[in-house]
PDB file of C-alpha atoms in Angstrom:
ATOM      1  CA  MET A 182     290.450 303.128 132.782  1.00  0.00           C
ATOM      2  CA  ARG A 183     288.341 304.136 136.215  1.00  0.00           C
ATOM      3  CA  ARG A 184     287.199 307.357 136.135  1.00  0.00           C
ATOM      4  CA  TYR A 185     283.173 308.606 135.500  1.00  0.00           C
ATOM      5  CA  ALA A 186     284.000 310.696 132.422  1.00  0.00           C
ATOM      6  CA  PHE A 187     287.125 311.369 130.289  1.00  0.00           C
ATOM      7  CA  TYR A 188     287.737 314.655 132.909  1.00  0.00           C
ATOM      8  CA  GLY A 189     287.383 312.743 136.197  1.00  0.00           C
ATOM      9  CA  HIS A 190     290.621 312.359 137.352  1.00  0.00           C
ATOM     10  CA  LEU A 191     290.456 315.311 137.955  1.00  0.00           C
ATOM     11  CA  ILE A 192     287.334 316.248 139.893  1.00  0.00           C
ATOM     12  CA  ASP A 193     287.920 313.093 141.791  1.00  0.00           C
ATOM     13  CA  ALA A 194     291.739 313.247 142.999  1.00  0.00           C
ATOM     14  CA  VAL A 195     291.531 317.664 143.288  1.00  0.00           C
ATOM     15  CA  GLU A 196     289.628 319.057 146.082  1.00  0.00           C
ATOM     16  CA  GLY A 197     287.473 322.310 145.336  1.00  0.00           C
ATOM     17  CA  PHE A 198     285.356 320.928 142.675  1.00  0.00           C
ATOM     18  CA  ASP A 199     281.103 320.586 142.589  1.00  0.00           C
ATOM     19  CA  LYS A 200     280.973 317.920 140.694  1.00  0.00           C
ATOM     20  CA  TYR A 201     277.413 318.058 139.253  1.00  0.00           C
ATOM     21  CA  GLY A 202     276.599 322.132 139.898  1.00  0.00           C
ATOM     22  CA  GLY A 203     278.636 323.121 136.118  1.00  0.00           C
ATOM     23  CA  TRP A 204     277.115 325.416 133.475  1.00  0.00           C
ATOM     24  CA  ALA A 205     275.561 322.079 131.867  1.00  0.00           C
ATOM     25  CA  ILE A 206     275.884 321.531 128.058  1.00  0.00           C
ATOM     26  CA  PRO A 207     273.400 319.144 125.272  1.00  0.00           C
ATOM     27  CA  PHE A 208     274.728 316.471 123.455  1.00  0.00           C
ATOM     28  CA  ARG A 209     272.453 316.036 120.543  1.00  0.00           C
ATOM     29  CA  ASP A 210     272.173 313.196 117.881  1.00  0.00           C
ATOM     30  CA  GLU A 211     271.606 313.833 114.225  1.00  0.00           C
ATOM     31  CA  LYS A 212     267.917 313.003 114.607  1.00  0.00           C
ATOM     32  CA  GLY A 213     267.429 316.061 117.137  1.00  0.00           C
ATOM     33  CA  GLU A 214     267.876 314.450 120.570  1.00  0.00           C
ATOM     34  CA  GLN A 215     269.015 315.070 123.296  1.00  0.00           C
ATOM     35  CA  LEU A 216     270.570 314.610 126.490  1.00  0.00           C
ATOM     36  CA  VAL A 217     271.752 317.932 129.039  1.00  0.00           C
ATOM     37  CA  LEU A 218     275.324 316.506 131.510  1.00  0.00           C
ATOM     38  CA  PRO A 219     275.509 318.324 134.408  1.00  0.00           C
ATOM     39  CA  ARG A 220     279.359 318.938 135.254  1.00  0.00           C
ATOM     40  CA  PRO A 221     281.665 320.172 137.170  1.00  0.00           C
ATOM     41  CA  VAL A 222     282.696 324.105 138.810  1.00  0.00           C
ATOM     42  CA  VAL A 223     285.276 324.902 140.760  1.00  0.00           C
ATOM     43  CA  VAL A 224     283.346 326.129 144.502  1.00  0.00           C
ATOM     44  CA  SER A 225     286.871 326.186 146.565  1.00  0.00           C
ATOM     45  CA  LYS A 226     290.735 326.422 147.076  1.00  0.00           C
ATOM     46  CA  LEU A 227     291.515 323.714 144.431  1.00  0.00           C
ATOM     47  CA  ARG A 228     294.042 320.863 146.125  1.00  0.00           C
ATOM     48  CA  ARG A 229     295.757 318.076 145.304  1.00  0.00           C
ATOM     49  CA  LYS A 230     294.728 315.106 147.087  1.00  0.00           C
ATOM     50  CA  ARG A 231     296.265 312.083 144.566  1.00  0.00           C
ATOM     51  CA  PRO A 232     298.372 311.841 141.389  1.00  0.00           C
ATOM     52  CA  LEU A 233     295.682 311.559 138.843  1.00  0.00           C
ATOM     53  CA  CYS A 234     296.072 309.380 136.430  1.00  0.00           C
ATOM     54  CA  ALA A 235     299.899 307.263 138.174  1.00  0.00           C
ATOM     55  CA  GLU A 236     297.528 304.399 138.869  1.00  0.00           C
ATOM     56  CA  GLU A 237     296.714 303.876 135.549  1.00  0.00           C
ATOM     57  CA  PHE A 238     299.453 304.005 134.143  1.00  0.00           C
ATOM     58  CA  THR A 239     301.306 301.625 136.530  1.00  0.00           C
ATOM     59  CA  TYR A 240     298.953 299.535 135.821  1.00  0.00           C
ATOM     60  CA  VAL A 241     298.441 299.409 131.869  1.00  0.00           C
ATOM     61  CA  ARG A 242     302.658 299.724 132.305  1.00  0.00           C
ATOM     62  CA  ALA A 243     302.885 296.176 134.375  1.00  0.00           C
ATOM     63  CA  ARG A 244     300.257 294.545 131.200  1.00  0.00           C
ATOM     64  CA  THR A 245     301.893 294.932 128.461  1.00  0.00           C
ATOM     65  CA  LYS A 246     305.440 295.219 126.159  1.00  0.00           C
ATOM     66  CA  HIS A 247     304.480 298.012 124.560  1.00  0.00           C
ATOM     67  CA  PRO A 248     304.193 301.752 124.876  1.00  0.00           C
ATOM     68  CA  ALA A 249     301.385 302.724 127.552  1.00  0.00           C
ATOM     69  CA  LYS A 250     299.260 305.771 126.112  1.00  0.00           C
ATOM     70  CA  THR A 251     298.340 308.235 129.531  1.00  0.00           C
ATOM     71  CA  THR A 252     295.197 310.788 128.805  1.00  0.00           C
ATOM     72  CA  MET A 253     295.055 313.241 130.811  1.00  0.00           C
ATOM     73  CA  ILE A 254     292.544 316.861 130.745  1.00  0.00           C
ATOM     74  CA  SER A 255     293.793 320.208 129.276  1.00  0.00           C
ATOM     75  CA  ALA A 256     293.353 323.302 131.346  1.00  0.00           C
ATOM     76  CA  GLN A 257     291.649 324.478 128.616  1.00  0.00           C
ATOM     77  CA  GLN A 258     288.481 321.979 129.272  1.00  0.00           C
ATOM     78  CA  ALA A 259     288.516 322.653 132.659  1.00  0.00           C
ATOM     79  CA  ALA A 260     289.021 326.346 132.257  1.00  0.00           C
ATOM     80  CA  ALA A 261     284.374 325.629 131.651  1.00  0.00           C
ATOM     81  CA  TYR A 262     284.609 324.975 135.345  1.00  0.00           C
ATOM     82  CA  TYR A 263     284.806 328.253 136.402  1.00  0.00           C
ATOM     83  CA  ASP A 264     281.319 330.071 136.587  1.00  0.00           C
ATOM     84  CA  ARG A 265     282.026 333.738 138.287  1.00  0.00           C
ATOM     85  CA  ASN A 266     278.711 333.737 140.503  1.00  0.00           C
ATOM     86  CA  LYS A 267     279.533 330.554 141.929  1.00  0.00           C
ATOM     87  CA  SER A 268     283.440 330.318 141.595  1.00  0.00           C
ATOM     88  CA  SER A 269     284.286 333.846 142.591  1.00  0.00           C
ATOM     89  CA  ALA A 270     284.155 332.340 146.793  1.00  0.00           C
ATOM     90  CA  ALA A 271     286.955 330.612 145.325  1.00  0.00           C
ATOM     91  CA  TYR A 272     288.720 332.453 143.555  1.00  0.00           C
ATOM     92  CA  ALA A 273     288.050 336.005 142.146  1.00  0.00           C
ATOM     93  CA  THR A 274     289.224 335.781 138.463  1.00  0.00           C
ATOM     94  CA  VAL A 275     288.973 332.633 136.371  1.00  0.00           C
ATOM     95  CA  ASP A 276     292.961 333.622 135.995  1.00  0.00           C
ATOM     96  CA  ALA A 277     293.413 332.921 139.800  1.00  0.00           C
ATOM     97  CA  TYR A 278     292.082 329.809 138.868  1.00  0.00           C
ATOM     98  CA  LEU A 279     293.578 329.093 136.092  1.00  0.00           C
ATOM     99  CA  ALA A 280     297.182 329.472 137.897  1.00  0.00           C
ATOM    100  CA  ASP A 281     296.986 326.821 140.936  1.00  0.00           C
ATOM    101  CA  LEU A 282     295.526 325.162 137.614  1.00  0.00           C
ATOM    102  CA  VAL A 283     298.087 325.044 135.692  1.00  0.00           C
ATOM    103  CA  ASP A 284     300.619 323.599 138.231  1.00  0.00           C
ATOM    104  CA  VAL A 285     298.598 320.627 139.338  1.00  0.00           C
ATOM    105  CA  LEU A 286     298.259 319.674 135.979  1.00  0.00           C
ATOM    106  CA  ARG A 287     302.219 319.836 135.242  1.00  0.00           C
ATOM    107  CA  ASP A 288     302.996 318.657 138.652  1.00  0.00           C
ATOM    108  CA  GLU A 289     301.365 315.789 136.865  1.00  0.00           C
ATOM    109  CA  VAL A 290     302.952 315.311 133.551  1.00  0.00           C
ATOM    110  CA  ALA A 291     305.991 315.788 135.634  1.00  0.00           C
ATOM    111  CA  GLU A 292     305.478 311.934 137.940  1.00  0.00           C
ATOM    112  CA  LEU A 293     303.720 310.526 135.002  1.00  0.00           C
ATOM    113  CA  ILE A 294     307.197 310.974 132.915  1.00  0.00           C
ATOM    114  CA  ARG A 295     309.150 309.650 135.880  1.00  0.00           C
ATOM    115  CA  LEU A 296     307.290 306.271 136.543  1.00  0.00           C
ATOM    116  CA  GLY A 297     308.237 306.069 132.200  1.00  0.00           C
ATOM    117  CA  CYS A 298     305.384 306.958 130.645  1.00  0.00           C
ATOM    118  CA  THR A 299     306.475 308.598 127.192  1.00  0.00           C
ATOM    119  CA  TYR A 300     303.650 309.637 125.668  1.00  0.00           C
ATOM    120  CA  ILE A 301     300.793 311.953 127.586  1.00  0.00           C
ATOM    121  CA  GLN A 302     297.452 312.477 125.469  1.00  0.00           C
ATOM    122  CA  ILE A 303     295.844 315.582 126.189  1.00  0.00           C
ATOM    123  CA  ASP A 304     292.093 315.772 125.573  1.00  0.00           C
ATOM    124  CA  SER A 305     290.284 318.699 124.584  1.00  0.00           C
ATOM    125  CA  PRO A 306     287.492 319.249 123.458  1.00  0.00           C
ATOM    126  CA  GLN A 307     286.311 322.542 124.570  1.00  0.00           C
ATOM    127  CA  TYR A 308     288.907 323.875 121.802  1.00  0.00           C
ATOM    128  CA  THR A 309     286.212 322.576 119.188  1.00  0.00           C
ATOM    129  CA  ALA A 310     283.644 324.221 121.716  1.00  0.00           C
ATOM    130  CA  LEU A 311     285.404 327.759 120.251  1.00  0.00           C
ATOM    131  CA  LEU A 312     283.635 326.692 116.865  1.00  0.00           C
ATOM    132  CA  ASP A 313     280.277 327.205 117.809  1.00  0.00           C
ATOM    133  CA  PRO A 314     278.442 330.598 118.197  1.00  0.00           C
ATOM    134  CA  GLU A 315     275.730 329.288 120.675  1.00  0.00           C
ATOM    135  CA  LEU A 316     278.692 327.133 123.066  1.00  0.00           C
ATOM    136  CA  ARG A 317     280.982 330.443 122.604  1.00  0.00           C
ATOM    137  CA  GLU A 318     278.355 332.541 123.959  1.00  0.00           C
ATOM    138  CA  GLY A 319     277.587 330.385 126.751  1.00  0.00           C
ATOM    139  CA  TYR A 320     281.561 331.485 128.003  1.00  0.00           C
ATOM    140  CA  ARG A 321     280.492 335.238 127.615  1.00  0.00           C
ATOM    141  CA  GLN A 322     278.220 334.523 129.688  1.00  0.00           C
ATOM    142  CA  ARG A 323     280.274 332.837 132.592  1.00  0.00           C
ATOM    143  CA  GLY A 324     283.010 335.665 132.592  1.00  0.00           C
ATOM    144  CA  ASN A 325     285.409 334.191 129.570  1.00  0.00           C
ATOM    145  CA  ASP A 326     286.382 335.851 126.154  1.00  0.00           C
ATOM    146  CA  PRO A 327     286.537 333.038 123.765  1.00  0.00           C
ATOM    147  CA  ASP A 328     288.941 335.204 122.114  1.00  0.00           C
ATOM    148  CA  ARG A 329     290.845 335.279 124.639  1.00  0.00           C
ATOM    149  CA  LEU A 330     290.404 332.239 126.124  1.00  0.00           C
ATOM    150  CA  LEU A 331     291.775 330.760 122.785  1.00  0.00           C
ATOM    151  CA  ASP A 332     295.321 332.710 123.566  1.00  0.00           C
ATOM    152  CA  LEU A 333     295.391 332.538 126.557  1.00  0.00           C
ATOM    153  CA  SER A 334     294.793 327.950 126.236  1.00  0.00           C
ATOM    154  CA  ILE A 335     297.482 328.024 124.376  1.00  0.00           C
ATOM    155  CA  GLU A 336     299.763 329.543 126.305  1.00  0.00           C
ATOM    156  CA  MET A 337     299.101 326.884 129.493  1.00  0.00           C
ATOM    157  CA  ASP A 338     298.865 323.419 127.525  1.00  0.00           C
ATOM    158  CA  ASN A 339     302.416 324.800 126.649  1.00  0.00           C
ATOM    159  CA  ALA A 340     303.099 325.466 130.072  1.00  0.00           C
ATOM    160  CA  VAL A 341     301.821 321.955 131.329  1.00  0.00           C
ATOM    161  CA  ILE A 342     303.475 319.880 128.678  1.00  0.00           C
ATOM    162  CA  GLY A 343     306.681 322.127 129.395  1.00  0.00           C
ATOM    163  CA  ASP A 344     309.891 320.716 127.509  1.00  0.00           C
ATOM    164  CA  HIS A 345     311.194 317.267 127.894  1.00  0.00           C
ATOM    165  CA  ASN A 346     312.985 315.333 125.207  1.00  0.00           C
ATOM    166  CA  GLY A 347     311.603 312.179 124.136  1.00  0.00           C
ATOM    167  CA  ILE A 348     308.634 312.764 125.128  1.00  0.00           C
ATOM    168  CA  THR A 349     305.216 312.336 123.081  1.00  0.00           C
ATOM    169  CA  PHE A 350     302.194 314.320 123.530  1.00  0.00           C
ATOM    170  CA  GLY A 351     299.203 314.404 121.852  1.00  0.00           C
ATOM    171  CA  LEU A 352     296.637 316.376 121.447  1.00  0.00           C
ATOM    172  CA  HIS A 353     292.849 315.097 120.683  1.00  0.00           C
ATOM    173  CA  LEU A 354     290.241 317.170 120.321  1.00  0.00           C
ATOM    174  CA  CYS A 355     286.352 315.863 118.654  1.00  0.00           C
ATOM    175  CA  ARG A 356     283.109 317.625 118.583  1.00  0.00           C
ATOM    176  CA  GLY A 357     281.458 315.785 122.352  1.00  0.00           C
ATOM    177  CA  ASN A 358     281.617 311.902 122.384  1.00  0.00           C
ATOM    178  CA  ASN A 359     278.607 310.776 125.067  1.00  0.00           C
ATOM    179  CA  GLN A 360     276.507 308.321 124.508  1.00  0.00           C
ATOM    180  CA  SER A 361     276.704 308.551 120.998  1.00  0.00           C
ATOM    181  CA  LYS A 362     275.718 312.162 120.648  1.00  0.00           C
ATOM    182  CA  PHE A 363     278.115 315.370 120.366  1.00  0.00           C
ATOM    183  CA  TYR A 364     277.715 319.069 121.166  1.00  0.00           C
ATOM    184  CA  ALA A 365     279.316 321.879 119.350  1.00  0.00           C
ATOM    185  CA  SER A 366     280.351 321.858 114.804  1.00  0.00           C
ATOM    186  CA  GLY A 367     282.387 322.580 112.666  1.00  0.00           C
ATOM    187  CA  ASP A 368     285.777 322.447 110.640  1.00  0.00           C
ATOM    188  CA  TYR A 369     289.467 323.706 112.447  1.00  0.00           C
ATOM    189  CA  ALA A 370     289.643 327.155 110.196  1.00  0.00           C
ATOM    190  CA  PRO A 371     289.651 328.651 113.340  1.00  0.00           C
ATOM    191  CA  ILE A 372     291.180 327.853 115.455  1.00  0.00           C
ATOM    192  CA  THR A 373     294.339 327.215 113.465  1.00  0.00           C
ATOM    193  CA  ARG A 374     296.810 328.513 115.432  1.00  0.00           C
ATOM    194  CA  VAL A 375     296.671 326.515 117.950  1.00  0.00           C
ATOM    195  CA  PHE A 376     298.459 323.596 115.141  1.00  0.00           C
ATOM    196  CA  ARG A 377     300.892 326.824 114.845  1.00  0.00           C
ATOM    197  CA  ASN A 378     301.406 328.054 118.356  1.00  0.00           C
ATOM    198  CA  THR A 379     301.715 325.075 120.514  1.00  0.00           C
ATOM    199  CA  LYS A 380     304.395 322.498 121.285  1.00  0.00           C
ATOM    200  CA  PHE A 381     302.530 319.450 120.787  1.00  0.00           C
ATOM    201  CA  ASN A 382     303.890 316.947 118.856  1.00  0.00           C
ATOM    202  CA  ARG A 383     300.751 314.477 117.732  1.00  0.00           C
ATOM    203  CA  PHE A 384     297.276 316.364 116.374  1.00  0.00           C
ATOM    204  CA  LEU A 385     294.046 313.582 116.803  1.00  0.00           C
ATOM    205  CA  LEU A 386     291.430 315.072 115.052  1.00  0.00           C
ATOM    206  CA  GLU A 387     287.676 313.532 114.543  1.00  0.00           C
ATOM    207  CA  TYR A 388     287.396 313.337 111.022  1.00  0.00           C
ATOM    208  CA  ASP A 389     284.484 311.106 110.892  1.00  0.00           C
ATOM    209  CA  ASP A 390     281.413 312.617 109.428  1.00  0.00           C
ATOM    210  CA  GLU A 391     280.650 316.007 107.858  1.00  0.00           C
ATOM    211  CA  ARG A 392     280.542 317.941 111.631  1.00  0.00           C
ATOM    212  CA  SER A 393     284.645 318.069 111.410  1.00  0.00           C
ATOM    213  CA  GLY A 394     284.455 319.391 107.698  1.00  0.00           C
ATOM    214  CA  GLY A 395     287.310 319.239 105.074  1.00  0.00           C
ATOM    215  CA  PHE A 396     291.306 318.765 105.607  1.00  0.00           C
ATOM    216  CA  ASP A 397     292.474 322.631 104.439  1.00  0.00           C
ATOM    217  CA  PRO A 398     293.112 323.735 107.862  1.00  0.00           C
ATOM    218  CA  LEU A 399     295.531 320.820 108.644  1.00  0.00           C
ATOM    219  CA  ARG A 400     297.935 323.202 105.647  1.00  0.00           C
ATOM    220  CA  GLU A 401     298.307 325.360 109.464  1.00  0.00           C
ATOM    221  CA  VAL A 402     300.445 322.109 110.432  1.00  0.00           C
ATOM    222  CA  PRO A 403     304.008 322.922 110.830  1.00  0.00           C
ATOM    223  CA  ASP A 404     305.802 320.293 108.917  1.00  0.00           C
ATOM    224  CA  ASP A 405     307.853 318.513 112.090  1.00  0.00           C
ATOM    225  CA  ARG A 406     303.742 317.535 113.384  1.00  0.00           C
ATOM    226  CA  THR A 407     301.749 314.746 113.339  1.00  0.00           C
ATOM    227  CA  VAL A 408     297.989 314.397 112.437  1.00  0.00           C
ATOM    228  CA  VAL A 409     295.887 311.340 113.389  1.00  0.00           C
ATOM    229  CA  LEU A 410     293.032 310.876 110.993  1.00  0.00           C
ATOM    230  CA  GLY A 411     289.743 309.987 112.953  1.00  0.00           C
ATOM    231  CA  LEU A 412     288.625 309.325 110.031  1.00  0.00           C
ATOM    232  CA  VAL A 413     286.397 305.916 112.233  1.00  0.00           C
ATOM    233  CA  SER A 414     283.392 306.954 113.659  1.00  0.00           C
ATOM    234  CA  SER A 415     283.657 305.635 117.392  1.00  0.00           C
ATOM    235  CA  LYS A 416     279.689 306.535 118.348  1.00  0.00           C
ATOM    236  CA  LYS A 417     278.199 304.739 115.079  1.00  0.00           C
ATOM    237  CA  ALA A 418     277.460 300.233 115.196  1.00  0.00           C
ATOM    238  CA  GLN A 419     277.631 301.020 112.009  1.00  0.00           C
ATOM    239  CA  LEU A 420     281.565 299.499 110.187  1.00  0.00           C
ATOM    240  CA  GLU A 421     282.551 301.992 107.698  1.00  0.00           C
ATOM    241  CA  SER A 422     284.287 301.066 104.077  1.00  0.00           C
ATOM    242  CA  LYS A 423     288.034 300.102 103.753  1.00  0.00           C
ATOM    243  CA  ASP A 424     288.147 301.437 100.727  1.00  0.00           C
ATOM    244  CA  GLU A 425     286.041 305.150 101.128  1.00  0.00           C
ATOM    245  CA  ILE A 426     288.288 305.305 104.418  1.00  0.00           C
ATOM    246  CA  LYS A 427     291.705 305.103 102.205  1.00  0.00           C
ATOM    247  CA  LYS A 428     289.719 307.554  99.630  1.00  0.00           C
ATOM    248  CA  ARG A 429     289.611 310.405 102.061  1.00  0.00           C
ATOM    249  CA  ILE A 430     293.453 309.871 103.750  1.00  0.00           C
ATOM    250  CA  GLU A 431     294.681 310.571  99.914  1.00  0.00           C
ATOM    251  CA  GLU A 432     292.239 313.638  99.783  1.00  0.00           C
ATOM    252  CA  ALA A 433     294.455 314.818 102.982  1.00  0.00           C
ATOM    253  CA  THR A 434     297.668 314.284 101.609  1.00  0.00           C
ATOM    254  CA  ALA A 435     297.176 316.998  99.240  1.00  0.00           C
ATOM    255  CA  CYS A 436     297.436 319.445 103.051  1.00  0.00           C
ATOM    256  CA  ILE A 437     300.082 317.349 104.636  1.00  0.00           C
ATOM    257  CA  PRO A 438     302.381 314.290 103.474  1.00  0.00           C
ATOM    258  CA  LEU A 439     301.163 311.097 103.322  1.00  0.00           C
ATOM    259  CA  GLU A 440     304.138 310.076 106.314  1.00  0.00           C
ATOM    260  CA  ARG A 441     303.095 312.652 108.728  1.00  0.00           C
ATOM    261  CA  LEU A 442     299.474 310.800 107.982  1.00  0.00           C
ATOM    262  CA  ALA A 443     297.862 308.109 110.407  1.00  0.00           C
ATOM    263  CA  LEU A 444     294.864 306.950 111.505  1.00  0.00           C
ATOM    264  CA  SER A 445     292.436 306.314 114.610  1.00  0.00           C
ATOM    265  CA  PRO A 446     288.973 305.728 115.524  1.00  0.00           C
ATOM    266  CA  GLN A 447     287.700 309.985 116.449  1.00  0.00           C
ATOM    267  CA  CYS A 448     287.816 309.870 119.739  1.00  0.00           C
ATOM    268  CA  GLY A 449     287.499 306.923 122.887  1.00  0.00           C
ATOM    269  CA  PHE A 450     284.590 304.261 122.496  1.00  0.00           C
ATOM    270  CA  ALA A 451     283.266 305.776 126.278  1.00  0.00           C
ATOM    271  CA  SER A 452     284.073 309.621 126.869  1.00  0.00           C
ATOM    272  CA  THR A 453     281.674 309.063 129.893  1.00  0.00           C
ATOM    273  CA  MET A 454     280.647 305.634 131.538  1.00  0.00           C
ATOM    274  CA  GLU A 455     278.564 305.446 130.204  1.00  0.00           C
ATOM    275  CA  GLY A 456     279.626 304.625 126.955  1.00  0.00           C
ATOM    276  CA  ASN A 457     277.965 305.051 122.781  1.00  0.00           C
ATOM    277  CA  LEU A 458     275.286 303.063 121.479  1.00  0.00           C
ATOM    278  CA  VAL A 459     278.341 300.134 119.680  1.00  0.00           C
ATOM    279  CA  THR A 460     278.909 296.801 121.244  1.00  0.00           C
ATOM    280  CA  ILE A 461     282.466 294.962 122.413  1.00  0.00           C
ATOM    281  CA  ALA A 462     282.378 293.731 118.980  1.00  0.00           C
ATOM    282  CA  ASP A 463     281.871 296.756 116.671  1.00  0.00           C
ATOM    283  CA  GLN A 464     284.314 298.108 118.778  1.00  0.00           C
ATOM    284  CA  LEU A 465     286.728 295.043 117.888  1.00  0.00           C
ATOM    285  CA  ALA A 466     285.512 295.012 114.282  1.00  0.00           C
ATOM    286  CA  LYS A 467     286.613 299.078 113.975  1.00  0.00           C
ATOM    287  CA  LEU A 468     290.100 298.619 115.249  1.00  0.00           C
ATOM    288  CA  ARG A 469     290.522 295.740 113.898  1.00  0.00           C
ATOM    289  CA  LEU A 470     289.510 297.988 110.424  1.00  0.00           C
ATOM    290  CA  VAL A 471     291.528 300.367 111.560  1.00  0.00           C
ATOM    291  CA  THR A 472     295.313 298.485 112.385  1.00  0.00           C
ATOM    292  CA  GLU A 473     294.345 296.343 108.361  1.00  0.00           C
ATOM    293  CA  THR A 474     293.808 299.857 106.494  1.00  0.00           C
ATOM    294  CA  ALA A 475     296.973 301.160 108.190  1.00  0.00           C
ATOM    295  CA  GLN A 476     299.055 298.608 106.764  1.00  0.00           C
ATOM    296  CA  GLU A 477     297.874 298.224 103.636  1.00  0.00           C
ATOM    297  CA  VAL A 478     298.493 302.697 103.634  1.00  0.00           C
ATOM    298  CA  TRP A 479     301.581 302.674 105.201  1.00  0.00           C
ATOM    299  CA  GLY A 480     302.735 299.426 105.202  1.00  0.00           C
ATOM    300  CA  SER A 481     306.616 298.372 106.996  1.00  0.00           C
ATOM    301  CA  ARG A 482     306.207 301.783 108.708  1.00  0.00           C
ATOM    302  CA  VAL A 483     303.463 301.603 110.478  1.00  0.00           C
ATOM    303  CA  GLN A 484     303.419 301.175 114.173  1.00  0.00           C
ATOM    304  CA  VAL A 485     300.616 301.008 116.333  1.00  0.00           C
ATOM    305  CA  ALA A 486     300.102 303.054 119.239  1.00  0.00           C
TER     306      ALA A 486
END
């Protein structure tokens, strides 16, 4: 993937953003070390210059016989790129900006499906920003009510993915993933209506440490959806214990049946071009661990996706 960050396909393919002029947020680690990530801000009317993901998908499609997954930024994530002081000359309200943004993303979904993509993952760590009091206040200061934004975001995501038979749509939620640092903490309880009210088939959820909370919010996931437990860290080099992963999967089955669960790393190994503090060998070992554990837990039913 040729992106400077997981959201880079939007910024590079769509005219209208100041790439580094937006609301900067601090990432931190357990030691208290911080780095600040400057983010984009919308400063002019959006105009799609080229497809966001089509080139990436066709490249992968030509090199595998397996289904190829594409990842896209969510409208909710890009809502953070509106600042009433810097954006109002282009869009008087955040709603006007988001209306244009949804159109861009919906067109991209249609193009990917036309090209044969059957699995589209929407990345939205900003949903988990609504768990964190400090980040919620940041939204308020920039003209967004966080509670209203949650409902609006669900509506936008549903509009983006639409109604497409035979296409798997996944929603990935994490709490920040940048050079082995994070920006938010808290369990999923305050945003469980994302599980109940969106159209996503799969929820790919961060669950690799105590910042993610417990499994109890999974009781709110509808019976026809799958939850992918992100129990393997993409931030830390230390390899997890297979027995501990199996134990945590067993704990999750108290809230959701095993046949509706799956296993993965908690996020990508490089959500930004700087990557995380893990080597290629670390990454391979963790992917091997995910595959072996899944085969032992789910047996012949396991599918690598």
